[in-house]
């Protein structure tokens, strides 16, 4: 199998900043309550744009960063649990937006772990397709229950991604991905109730989460997938520059960092600024790290994610 | 394992998670009011107690004090 490189990166977040103080005027909460429990200070919320619009904006940045034209892209994968439509895919809307007429396109949903699962799919197709555009794009605000103070403070909207292609230079890649459908009901959104032949339309369900079960799953499985991916790569933690976790909750990351005996400066966080943007959180964070030159060619990093499904996993890549 | 031994372990877990002095923790210490534990602290302490004693705590609603946790572990262990 070919080696894979991240040849470009990009991100887009909506303009509107919603602070914790603003939310405390809508539901019974406060900046202090939200920040101490989650590490979140603010989030971006989209207005007058949809998931694919954010993905198109991110795609343009990615192509520019890679120096690749839209016509050179042969595959577009959008990871999302909050697409514009069930049909067509957000990926086809990205194709339309950027004019990538030589690409084929599909969406992939693995909730917050989507970007890692998407990278796994892209890696598997790398020998057959050049210039794979992998974008995580999520508009959680569409399915957020803005009256539920436990969940509405957690989420934000964003898109980010990478251009993946074959690398002549050898580069490490290892993955350790898992799912556990036994926990399917612990984190749900967008339930479509069967209606039979009735004309009634029931709106999709909003985000619903069993916090304790999700917390336990994350804090227990993340150390396993990180150790697992190190084992598969055959290297030790000392060779890893950064661990880039799905930005769900700072306290959860502190929980599994402590469990693994790792210092928090091994983990890079953007949750304070963007909150939890599901499968967009890792690529948005990666884009930030590339731009701030925290990571670059030759560095080994681990991406780790977990989410509804339940899904989880860690992926080790050499940049 | 005696009640004192269980208490010592539970108190150590609670002290580490909440940054309080283990010496000031008694059986009557309340997780929320006295240790100022929020829900995530509680999740983590329950996790650590489950690991430490190899028990499964399904319902945390009944556990308000250190003593409640100690008695729960004792009952599970018998």
Coordinates of C-alpha atoms in Angstrom, one line a residue:
Chain A
X1 CA 0.0 0.0 0.0
X2 CA 1.2 3.5 -0.8
X3 CA 2.4 6.0 1.8
X4 CA 0.0 8.9 2.5
X5 CA 0.7 12.5 3.0
X6 CA -1.4 15.5 4.1
X7 CA -0.7 17.8 1.2
X8 CA -3.0 20.6 2.3
X9 CA -5.2 21.7 5.1
X10 CA -8.0 24.3 5.7
X11 CA -10.9 25.3 7.9
X12 CA -13.9 27.5 8.0
X13 CA -15.9 28.7 11.0
X14 CA -19.0 30.9 10.8
X15 CA -18.6 34.6 11.7
X16 CA -21.1 34.7 14.6
X17 CA -19.4 34.2 18.0
X18 CA -21.8 33.1 20.8
X19 CA -20.2 33.5 24.2
X20 CA -21.1 31.7 27.4
X21 CA -22.6 35.0 28.7
X22 CA -24.9 35.1 25.8
X23 CA -26.1 31.6 26.4
X24 CA -26.6 32.4 30.1
X25 CA -29.3 34.9 29.0
X26 CA -31.1 32.1 27.2
X27 CA -30.9 29.2 29.7
X28 CA -30.1 28.9 33.4
X29 CA -26.3 28.7 33.2
X30 CA -23.2 30.9 33.5
X31 CA -19.7 31.4 32.0
X32 CA -18.1 30.0 35.1
X33 CA -20.4 26.9 35.2
X34 CA -19.7 26.1 31.5
X35 CA -16.0 26.8 31.6
X36 CA -15.2 24.8 34.7
X37 CA -17.1 21.8 33.4
X38 CA -16.1 21.8 29.7
X39 CA -13.3 24.3 29.0
X40 CA -15.6 26.1 26.6
X41 CA -15.6 29.9 26.4
X42 CA -17.4 30.5 23.2
X43 CA -18.6 28.8 20.0
X44 CA -19.4 29.8 16.4
X45 CA -23.0 29.4 15.2
X46 CA -23.9 29.5 11.5
X47 CA -26.5 31.9 10.1
X48 CA -27.8 32.0 6.6
X49 CA -25.5 29.1 5.5
X50 CA -25.7 25.4 5.6
X51 CA -23.3 22.5 6.3
X52 CA -22.1 22.2 2.7
X53 CA -21.5 26.0 2.4
X54 CA -19.0 25.7 5.3
X55 CA -17.5 22.6 3.7
X56 CA -17.1 24.5 0.4
X57 CA -15.3 27.3 2.1
X58 CA -13.0 24.9 3.9
X59 CA -12.4 23.0 0.6
X60 CA -11.2 26.2 -1.1
X61 CA -8.7 26.8 1.7
X62 CA -7.5 23.2 1.5
X63 CA -6.9 23.3 -2.3
X64 CA -5.1 26.6 -2.0
X65 CA -2.9 25.3 0.8
X66 CA -2.1 22.2 -1.3
X67 CA -1.6 24.1 -4.6
X68 CA -4.0 21.7 -6.2
X69 CA -6.8 22.7 -8.6
X70 CA -10.4 21.4 -8.1
X71 CA -10.1 19.5 -11.4
X72 CA -7.3 17.4 -10.0
X73 CA -9.4 16.1 -7.1
X74 CA -10.6 12.5 -7.8
X75 CA -12.5 11.8 -4.6
X76 CA -14.4 13.9 -2.1
X77 CA -15.4 12.5 1.3
X78 CA -17.4 14.6 3.7
X79 CA -17.8 13.3 7.2
X80 CA -20.9 14.7 8.8
X81 CA -23.8 13.8 11.0
X82 CA -25.6 17.0 10.2
X83 CA -25.7 17.3 6.3
X84 CA -27.9 19.7 4.4
X85 CA -29.9 16.7 3.0
X86 CA -30.0 13.0 3.4
X87 CA -29.8 13.0 -0.4
X88 CA -27.8 14.5 -2.1
X89 CA -24.7 14.0 -0.1
X90 CA -22.8 17.1 1.3
X91 CA -19.9 15.8 -0.7
X92 CA -21.8 16.2 -4.0
X93 CA -22.6 19.8 -2.9
X94 CA -19.0 20.4 -2.2
X95 CA -18.2 19.1 -5.7
X96 CA -20.8 21.5 -7.1
X97 CA -19.4 24.4 -5.0
X98 CA -15.8 24.0 -6.1
X99 CA -16.3 22.6 -9.6
X100 CA -14.4 19.3 -8.9
X101 CA -15.9 17.6 -12.0
X102 CA -13.5 14.7 -12.1
X103 CA -14.3 13.6 -8.6
X104 CA -16.7 11.1 -7.2
X105 CA -18.3 12.0 -3.9
X106 CA -19.9 10.5 -0.8
X107 CA -20.6 11.3 2.9
X108 CA -19.5 9.2 5.8
X109 CA -21.1 9.3 9.2
X110 CA -19.3 8.1 12.3
X111 CA -20.4 11.0 14.5
X112 CA -17.5 12.8 16.3
X113 CA -15.0 10.1 15.1
X114 CA -15.9 10.7 11.5
X115 CA -12.6 12.3 10.4
X116 CA -10.6 9.3 11.6
X117 CA -13.0 6.8 9.9
X118 CA -12.9 9.0 6.7
X119 CA -9.1 9.0 6.8
X120 CA -9.2 5.2 7.0
X121 CA -11.5 5.1 3.9
X122 CA -9.3 7.5 2.0
X123 CA -6.2 5.6 2.9
X124 CA -7.8 2.4 1.6
X125 CA -8.6 4.1 -1.7
X126 CA -5.3 5.9 -2.1
X127 CA -3.8 3.5 -4.6
X128 CA -6.7 4.1 -7.0
X129 CA -7.5 7.8 -6.7
X130 CA -5.3 10.9 -6.7
X131 CA -5.9 14.0 -4.5
X132 CA -8.6 13.0 -2.0
X133 CA -10.4 15.8 -0.3
X134 CA -11.5 14.8 3.2
X135 CA -13.7 17.3 5.0
X136 CA -15.4 17.2 8.4
X137 CA -18.3 19.6 8.3
X138 CA -20.9 19.9 11.0
X139 CA -23.7 22.2 11.9
X140 CA -24.8 20.9 15.3
X141 CA -26.8 24.0 15.9
X142 CA -29.5 22.5 13.6
X143 CA -30.1 19.6 16.1
X144 CA -29.3 21.3 19.3
X145 CA -32.0 21.6 21.9
X146 CA -31.6 25.3 22.8
X147 CA -33.8 24.8 25.9
X148 CA -31.6 22.0 27.3
X149 CA -28.8 23.7 29.4
X150 CA -26.9 20.4 29.7
X151 CA -26.3 20.0 26.0
X152 CA -26.8 23.4 24.3
X153 CA -23.7 24.8 25.8
X154 CA -21.5 22.1 24.3
X155 CA -21.7 22.5 20.5
X156 CA -20.5 24.7 17.7
X157 CA -20.5 24.8 13.9
X158 CA -17.4 24.4 11.7
X159 CA -15.8 22.7 8.8
X160 CA -12.2 21.6 8.3
X161 CA -10.3 19.1 6.3
X162 CA -7.2 17.9 4.4
X163 CA -6.0 17.0 1.0
X164 CA -4.6 13.4 1.1
X165 CA -2.5 11.9 -1.5
X166 CA 0.2 9.3 -2.2
X167 CA 3.6 10.2 -0.8
X168 CA 6.9 9.1 -2.4
X169 CA 8.6 9.5 0.9
X170 CA 7.9 6.7 3.4
X171 CA 5.6 7.9 6.2
X172 CA 4.2 6.1 9.2
X173 CA 0.5 5.4 9.3
X174 CA -1.4 3.2 11.8
X175 CA -5.0 3.2 13.0
X176 CA -6.9 1.6 15.8
X177 CA -10.6 2.1 15.2
X178 CA -13.4 0.7 17.2
X179 CA -17.2 0.8 17.5
X180 CA -19.5 -0.3 20.3
X181 CA -23.2 -0.5 19.2
X182 CA -24.2 -1.6 22.6
X183 CA -24.0 2.0 23.6
X184 CA -26.0 3.2 20.6
X185 CA -28.7 4.9 22.8
X186 CA -26.3 6.8 24.9
X187 CA -25.8 9.6 22.3
X188 CA -28.4 10.2 19.7
X189 CA -29.7 12.9 17.4
X190 CA -31.8 13.1 14.2
X191 CA -34.0 10.1 15.0
X192 CA -36.4 9.6 12.1
X193 CA -39.6 8.0 13.4
X194 CA -41.4 5.6 11.2
X195 CA -44.7 7.1 9.9
X196 CA -46.2 4.2 7.9
X197 CA -48.5 5.7 5.3
X198 CA -49.6 8.6 7.4
X199 CA -48.9 12.0 6.0
X200 CA -47.7 13.3 9.3
X201 CA -44.1 14.4 9.4
X202 CA -42.2 14.1 12.7
X203 CA -39.3 16.4 13.1
X204 CA -35.9 14.8 13.7
X205 CA -35.0 14.4 17.3
X206 CA -32.5 16.8 18.9
X207 CA -29.2 15.9 20.6
X208 CA -29.8 13.5 23.5
X209 CA -26.9 12.3 25.7
X210 CA -26.3 10.1 28.7
X211 CA -23.4 12.1 30.0
X212 CA -22.1 9.5 32.5
X213 CA -22.1 6.6 30.1
X214 CA -20.4 8.7 27.4
X215 CA -17.9 10.0 29.9
X216 CA -17.1 6.4 31.1
X217 CA -16.8 5.2 27.5
X218 CA -14.4 7.9 26.5
X219 CA -12.2 7.9 29.6
X220 CA -11.9 4.1 29.5
X221 CA -11.5 3.4 25.7
X222 CA -9.3 6.3 24.7
X223 CA -6.2 5.1 26.5
X224 CA -6.8 1.7 24.9
X225 CA -7.0 3.1 21.4
X226 CA -4.0 5.3 21.9
X227 CA -1.9 2.4 23.3
X228 CA -3.3 0.2 20.5
X229 CA -2.2 2.5 17.7
X230 CA 1.2 2.9 19.3
X231 CA 1.5 -0.8 19.4
X232 CA 0.5 -1.2 15.7
X233 CA 3.0 1.5 14.7
X234 CA 5.6 -0.1 16.8
X235 CA 6.8 3.1 18.4
X236 CA 6.6 4.7 21.9
X237 CA 4.9 7.8 23.1
X238 CA 8.2 9.7 23.3
X239 CA 8.2 9.7 19.4
X240 CA 4.8 11.5 19.3
X241 CA 4.9 15.2 19.1
X242 CA 1.2 15.9 19.9
X243 CA -2.0 14.1 20.5
X244 CA -4.9 15.9 18.8
X245 CA -8.1 14.8 20.6
X246 CA -11.6 15.3 19.4
X247 CA -12.5 18.5 21.1
X248 CA -15.5 17.3 23.2
X249 CA -14.8 18.4 26.7
X250 CA -11.5 19.6 28.3
X251 CA -12.3 17.7 31.5
X252 CA -12.7 14.4 29.7
X253 CA -9.3 14.9 28.0
X254 CA -7.8 15.7 31.4
X255 CA -9.5 12.5 32.6
X256 CA -7.8 10.2 30.1
X257 CA -4.5 12.2 30.1
X258 CA -4.4 11.5 33.9
X259 CA -5.3 7.9 33.4
X260 CA -2.4 7.5 30.9
X261 CA 0.0 9.5 33.0
X262 CA 0.5 12.1 30.2
X263 CA 0.9 15.8 30.7
X264 CA -1.8 18.1 29.3
X265 CA 0.8 19.9 27.1
X266 CA 1.0 16.7 25.0
X267 CA -2.6 17.5 23.9
X268 CA -3.6 20.4 21.8
X269 CA -7.0 22.0 22.5
X270 CA -9.1 24.5 20.6
X271 CA -12.3 23.7 22.5
X272 CA -12.3 27.1 24.4
X273 CA -12.8 28.9 21.1
X274 CA -14.9 26.6 19.0
X275 CA -16.6 24.2 21.5
X276 CA -17.5 20.6 20.3
X277 CA -17.8 20.7 16.5
X278 CA -18.1 16.9 16.2
X279 CA -16.2 15.5 13.2
X280 CA -15.0 19.0 12.2
X281 CA -13.1 19.4 15.5
X282 CA -10.0 17.4 14.6
X283 CA -9.4 19.0 11.2
X284 CA -10.1 22.5 12.5
X285 CA -7.6 21.9 15.2
X286 CA -5.0 20.4 12.8
X287 CA -5.4 23.5 10.5
X288 CA -4.7 25.7 13.5
X289 CA -1.6 23.7 14.5
X290 CA -0.2 23.8 10.9
X291 CA -0.8 27.5 10.7
X292 CA 0.9 28.2 14.0
X293 CA 3.8 25.9 12.9
X294 CA 3.3 23.7 16.0
X295 CA 3.5 20.7 13.6
X296 CA 5.2 20.1 10.3
X297 CA 7.0 17.7 8.0
X298 CA 8.4 14.6 9.8
X299 CA 6.4 15.1 13.0
X300 CA 4.4 12.1 14.3
X301 CA 1.0 12.9 15.8
X302 CA -1.9 10.9 17.1
X303 CA -5.5 11.8 16.3
X304 CA -7.9 10.4 18.8
X305 CA -11.7 10.6 18.7
X306 CA -14.9 9.2 20.2
X307 CA -18.6 9.8 19.7
X308 CA -22.1 8.6 19.1
X309 CA -22.4 5.1 17.8
X310 CA -20.6 4.6 20.0
X311 CA -17.4 5.1 17.9
X312 CA -13.9 5.7 18.9
X313 CA -10.4 5.3 17.6
X314 CA -6.9 6.6 17.3
X315 CA -4.8 7.2 14.2
X316 CA -1.1 7.8 14.1
X317 CA 0.3 9.8 11.1
X318 CA 3.7 11.0 10.1
X319 CA 3.4 14.4 8.6
Chain B
X1 CA -11.7 -5.8 53.3
X2 CA -12.8 -3.9 56.3
X3 CA -15.0 -0.8 56.3
X4 CA -11.9 1.2 57.5
X5 CA -9.9 0.0 54.5
X6 CA -12.7 0.8 52.1
X7 CA -13.1 4.2 53.6
X8 CA -9.4 5.0 53.4
X9 CA -9.4 4.2 49.7
X10 CA -12.6 6.0 48.9
X11 CA -11.4 9.1 50.8
X12 CA -8.1 9.0 49.0
X13 CA -9.9 8.9 45.6
X14 CA -12.2 11.7 46.6
X15 CA -9.3 13.9 47.9
X16 CA -7.3 13.4 44.8
X17 CA -10.2 14.3 42.4
X18 CA -11.4 17.3 44.4
X19 CA -8.0 18.6 45.7
X20 CA -9.2 18.4 49.3
X21 CA -7.3 17.1 52.3
X22 CA -8.0 13.4 52.8
X23 CA -7.6 13.9 56.6
X24 CA -10.7 16.2 56.7
X25 CA -12.9 13.6 54.9
X26 CA -15.3 11.6 57.1
X27 CA -18.1 9.1 56.4
X28 CA -20.5 12.1 56.6
X29 CA -18.7 14.2 54.0
X30 CA -21.1 15.1 51.2
X31 CA -19.6 14.9 47.6
X32 CA -21.5 17.9 46.3
X33 CA -21.7 20.3 49.2
X34 CA -18.6 19.5 51.2
X35 CA -16.2 18.5 48.5
X36 CA -17.7 20.9 45.9
X37 CA -17.7 18.0 43.4
X38 CA -19.5 18.7 40.1
X39 CA -21.0 16.0 38.0
X40 CA -17.8 15.3 36.1
X41 CA -15.8 15.0 39.3
X42 CA -18.5 12.5 40.5
X43 CA -18.3 10.5 37.2
X44 CA -14.5 10.3 37.6
X45 CA -14.7 9.3 41.3
X46 CA -17.2 6.6 40.6
X47 CA -15.0 5.4 37.7
X48 CA -12.0 5.3 40.1
X49 CA -14.0 3.5 42.8
X50 CA -15.2 1.0 40.3
X51 CA -11.7 0.3 39.2
X52 CA -10.3 0.3 42.8
X53 CA -12.8 -2.3 44.1
X54 CA -13.8 -4.1 40.9
X55 CA -17.4 -3.2 41.4
X56 CA -20.1 -1.8 39.0
X57 CA -22.1 1.2 40.2
X58 CA -25.1 1.5 38.0
X59 CA -27.1 4.2 40.0
X60 CA -25.3 7.1 41.4
X61 CA -28.4 9.0 42.6
X62 CA -28.3 7.2 46.0
X63 CA -24.7 8.1 46.7
X64 CA -24.6 11.5 48.4
X65 CA -21.9 11.0 51.0
X66 CA -18.5 9.2 51.3
X67 CA -20.3 6.8 53.7
X68 CA -22.9 6.0 51.0
X69 CA -20.1 5.0 48.6
X70 CA -18.3 2.9 51.3
X71 CA -21.5 1.1 52.2
X72 CA -22.2 0.5 48.6
X73 CA -18.8 -1.1 48.0
X74 CA -19.1 -3.2 51.2
X75 CA -22.5 -4.5 50.1
X76 CA -21.2 -5.4 46.6
X77 CA -18.2 -7.1 48.1
X78 CA -20.2 -9.4 50.3

